[in-house]
Each structure stands twice: as C-alpha cells, then as structure tokens.
C-alpha positions as a printed Julia matrix, in Angstrom:
74×3 Matrix{Float64}:
  76.4   190.61   -91.96
  77.68  191.34   -95.47
  79.51  188.73   -97.45
  83.19  189.24   -98.28
  82.37  189.79  -101.95
  79.91  192.57  -101.1
  82.43  194.17   -98.75
  85.06  194.06  -101.49
  82.77  195.67  -104.07
  81.77  198.37  -101.61
  85.41  199.03  -100.77
  86.35  199.38  -104.43
  83.65  201.97  -105.05
  84.47  204.21  -102.09
  86.86  206.92  -103.24
  88.41  207.36   -99.8
  89.21  203.65   -99.42
  92.94  203.05   -99.4
  93.69  199.79   -97.56
  92.68  196.22   -98.41
  92.73  193.43   -95.86
  94.14  190.01   -96.73
  90.8   188.61   -97.94
  90.05  191.62  -100.1
  93.55  191.51  -101.58
  93.32  187.84  -102.51
  89.95  188.54  -104.17
  91.35  191.57  -106.0
  94.14  189.33  -107.34
  91.71  186.86  -108.86
  91.17  184.62  -105.88
  94.77  183.59  -105.23
  95.43  181.84  -101.94
  96.82  183.39   -98.79
 100.01  181.38   -99.17
 100.66  182.8   -102.64
  99.88  186.29  -101.35
 102.46  185.97   -98.6
 104.97  184.57  -101.13
 104.52  187.83  -103.07
 105.19  189.75   -99.87
 108.28  187.69   -99.04
 109.69  188.19  -102.56
 109.18  191.95  -102.27
 106.59  192.16  -105.04
 103.96  193.47  -102.6
 104.41  195.38   -99.37
 102.24  195.31   -96.29
 100.97  197.83   -93.77
 100.43  196.72   -90.19
  97.98  198.32   -87.81
  98.27  196.53   -84.53
  98.21  192.82   -85.35
  96.26  193.28   -88.6
  97.87  193.18   -92.02
  96.72  195.4    -94.86
  97.81  196.19   -98.4
  97.7   199.62  -100.02
  95.18  199.47  -102.83
  97.49  201.55  -105.03
 100.33  199.03  -104.51
  98.09  196.12  -105.46
  96.82  197.95  -108.54
 100.41  198.79  -109.57
 101.37  195.14  -109.13
  98.5   194.04  -111.37
  99.35  196.69  -113.97
 102.94  195.45  -114.08
 102.04  191.78  -114.55
 101.87  192.0   -118.35
 105.08  194.02  -118.65
 107.45  191.19  -117.73
 106.04  188.94  -120.48
 106.8   191.45  -123.25
C-alpha cells in the first residue's frame, strides 16, 4: 500500500490526472486541515465534484486558487 504522499506525487506527475481527493487537496494546499478546506468550499473559493458519495476537486481549480492567493495582497 502506497502512502498518501507517494500517491499525491504520482498523481501530480501523471498528465491525464484531473481530480484530487480531499487528502490530496489538503496536501496540495500546504497541509491545511479538512475543516479549512470545507470552509473554502462553503465560501465559494473552491468548488467540488461529486462522484457517488466521494468528493473531489479539479486540479486546475486548486491550482488557480493557489495562483490567485498572492493577488489579493497586492
């Protein structure tokens, strides 16, 4: 069984990878907690994709969110 960190690194290097699960998204965002992640969803800063009962985040949305973090401080 691969660790979450290894799964995340593998996912980032696969060109066809488009969705991040909750754990991968929190890692991508510097290790924030699940509660903070869902606060970002509730505030509309991040959107989710649901497949069945699972929650995912589009990698492009998460990357755009990160890219925009420095813009509001300027």
